[in-house]
PDB file of C-alpha atoms in Angstrom:
ATOM      1  CA  PHE A   1    -152.113-188.542 -85.012  1.00 87.00           C
ATOM      2  CA  ASP A   2    -152.680-191.237 -82.426  1.00 85.00           C
ATOM      3  CA  PRO A   3    -154.177-189.688 -79.265  1.00 80.00           C
ATOM      4  CA  ARG A   4    -152.410-192.319 -77.167  1.00 81.00           C
ATOM      5  CA  HIS A   5    -149.097-190.602 -78.000  1.00 77.00           C
ATOM      6  CA  TYR A   6    -150.153-187.545 -76.020  1.00 74.00           C
ATOM      7  CA  LEU A   7    -150.983-189.304 -72.755  1.00 73.00           C
ATOM      8  CA  GLY A   8    -148.584-189.936 -69.884  1.00 69.00           C
ATOM      9  CA  THR A   9    -146.039-192.721 -70.126  1.00 69.00           C
ATOM     10  CA  HIS A  10    -146.546-195.955 -68.221  1.00 65.00           C
ATOM     11  CA  CYS A  11    -143.400-195.474 -66.103  1.00 70.00           C
ATOM     12  CA  TYR A  12    -143.603-192.015 -64.600  1.00 73.00           C
ATOM     13  CA  GLY A  13    -146.630-190.358 -66.170  1.00 69.00           C
ATOM     14  CA  PHE A  14    -144.571-187.867 -68.204  1.00 71.00           C
ATOM     15  CA  PRO A  15    -146.109-186.918 -71.540  1.00 70.00           C
ATOM     16  CA  LYS A  16    -144.789-189.082 -74.354  1.00 73.00           C
ATOM     17  CA  THR A  17    -145.052-186.076 -76.673  1.00 76.00           C
ATOM     18  CA  GLY A  18    -144.434-182.716 -75.042  1.00 77.00           C
ATOM     19  CA  PRO A  19    -145.207-179.268 -76.463  1.00 81.00           C
ATOM     20  CA  HIS A  20    -141.877-178.821 -78.269  1.00 86.00           C
ATOM     21  CA  ARG A  21    -142.043-182.224 -79.936  1.00 85.00           C
ATOM     22  CA  LEU A  22    -145.676-181.621 -80.878  1.00 85.00           C
ATOM     23  CA  ARG A  23    -144.801-178.287 -82.480  1.00 92.00           C
ATOM     24  CA  PHE A  24    -142.003-179.976 -84.443  1.00 93.00           C
ATOM     25  CA  LEU A  25    -144.362-182.737 -85.621  1.00 91.00           C
ATOM     26  CA  LEU A  26    -147.049-180.267 -86.710  1.00 93.00           C
ATOM     27  CA  GLU A  27    -144.531-178.118 -88.586  1.00 96.00           C
ATOM     28  CA  SER A  28    -143.048-181.203 -90.252  1.00 96.00           C
ATOM     29  CA  VAL A  29    -146.442-182.479 -91.376  1.00 95.00           C
ATOM     30  CA  LYS A  30    -147.351-179.030 -92.708  1.00 96.00           C
ATOM     31  CA  ASP A  31    -144.070-178.847 -94.645  1.00 97.00           C
ATOM     32  CA  LEU A  32    -144.557-182.353 -96.050  1.00 96.00           C
ATOM     33  CA  ARG A  33    -148.110-181.518 -97.153  1.00 96.00           C
ATOM     34  CA  GLU A  34    -146.911-178.335 -98.898  1.00 96.00           C
ATOM     35  CA  THR A  35    -144.048-180.193-100.614  1.00 97.00           C
ATOM     36  CA  LEU A  36    -146.387-182.926-101.849  1.00 96.00           C
ATOM     37  CA  LYS A  37    -148.906-180.340-103.059  1.00 96.00           C
ATOM     38  CA  LYS A  38    -146.208-178.681-105.182  1.00 97.00           C
ATOM     39  CA  LYS A  39    -145.584-182.082-106.783  1.00 97.00           C
ATOM     40  CA  GLY A  40    -149.278-182.619-107.524  1.00 96.00           C
ATOM     41  CA  SER A  41    -149.990-184.966-104.641  1.00 95.00           C
ATOM     42  CA  THR A  42    -151.531-184.647-101.206  1.00 91.00           C
ATOM     43  CA  LEU A  43    -151.209-185.898 -97.658  1.00 91.00           C
ATOM     44  CA  VAL A  44    -154.020-187.477 -95.680  1.00 88.00           C
ATOM     45  CA  VAL A  45    -153.846-186.535 -91.993  1.00 91.00           C
ATOM     46  CA  ARG A  46    -156.219-188.021 -89.446  1.00 92.00           C
ATOM     47  CA  LYS A  47    -156.574-188.092 -85.667  1.00 91.00           C
ATOM     48  CA  GLY A  48    -157.511-191.367 -84.004  1.00 93.00           C
ATOM     49  CA  LYS A  49    -156.314-194.853 -83.307  1.00 92.00           C
ATOM     50  CA  PRO A  50    -154.429-196.014 -86.421  1.00 88.00           C
ATOM     51  CA  GLU A  51    -156.157-199.394 -86.449  1.00 88.00           C
ATOM     52  CA  ALA A  52    -159.521-197.622 -86.794  1.00 92.00           C
ATOM     53  CA  VAL A  53    -158.421-194.733 -89.025  1.00 92.00           C
ATOM     54  CA  VAL A  54    -156.723-196.981 -91.590  1.00 90.00           C
ATOM     55  CA  CYS A  55    -159.771-199.241 -91.728  1.00 90.00           C
ATOM     56  CA  ASP A  56    -162.018-196.215 -92.346  1.00 92.00           C
ATOM     57  CA  LEU A  57    -159.714-194.900 -95.084  1.00 89.00           C
ATOM     58  CA  ILE A  58    -159.691-198.273 -96.842  1.00 91.00           C
ATOM     59  CA  THR A  59    -163.485-198.322 -96.729  1.00 91.00           C
ATOM     60  CA  GLN A  60    -163.681-194.766 -98.092  1.00 90.00           C
ATOM     61  CA  LEU A  61    -161.200-195.406-100.897  1.00 87.00           C
ATOM     62  CA  GLY A  62    -162.719-198.735-101.853  1.00 87.00           C
ATOM     63  CA  SER A  63    -159.948-200.020-104.120  1.00 86.00           C
ATOM     64  CA  VAL A  64    -156.947-200.586-101.850  1.00 86.00           C
ATOM     65  CA  SER A  65    -154.752-203.515-102.822  1.00 89.00           C
ATOM     66  CA  ALA A  66    -152.053-203.211-100.131  1.00 89.00           C
ATOM     67  CA  VAL A  67    -151.330-201.467 -96.851  1.00 86.00           C
ATOM     68  CA  ALA A  68    -147.821-201.068 -95.400  1.00 85.00           C
ATOM     69  CA  PHE A  69    -147.038-200.020 -91.841  1.00 80.00           C
ATOM     70  CA  HIS A  70    -144.440-200.342 -89.114  1.00 81.00           C
ATOM     71  CA  GLU A  71    -144.822-200.953 -85.425  1.00 78.00           C
ATOM     72  CA  GLU A  72    -143.181-198.641 -82.936  1.00 72.00           C
ATOM     73  CA  VAL A  73    -140.300-200.231 -81.058  1.00 73.00           C
ATOM     74  CA  ARG A  74    -140.937-200.114 -77.340  1.00 70.00           C
ATOM     75  CA  GLU A  75    -138.135-200.106 -74.837  1.00 68.00           C
ATOM     76  CA  ILE A  76    -138.514-202.164 -71.691  1.00 65.00           C
TER      77      ILE A  76
END
């Protein structure tokens, strides 16, 4: 979870992620974790800036050969 997603927007200061969306995200992540657990896997969830969190995870894991990501599309 990127803390920057819970700050006000640059246009009008409204929260980018309000309480209803946050609840939906938390429930979705919980459901995904439970589904993966039933299949013998797991889900890593972290809070922080992705560029720092991913770097830390790679360091912790030690044997990462590839990392895939996507960039959020921003409307102007």
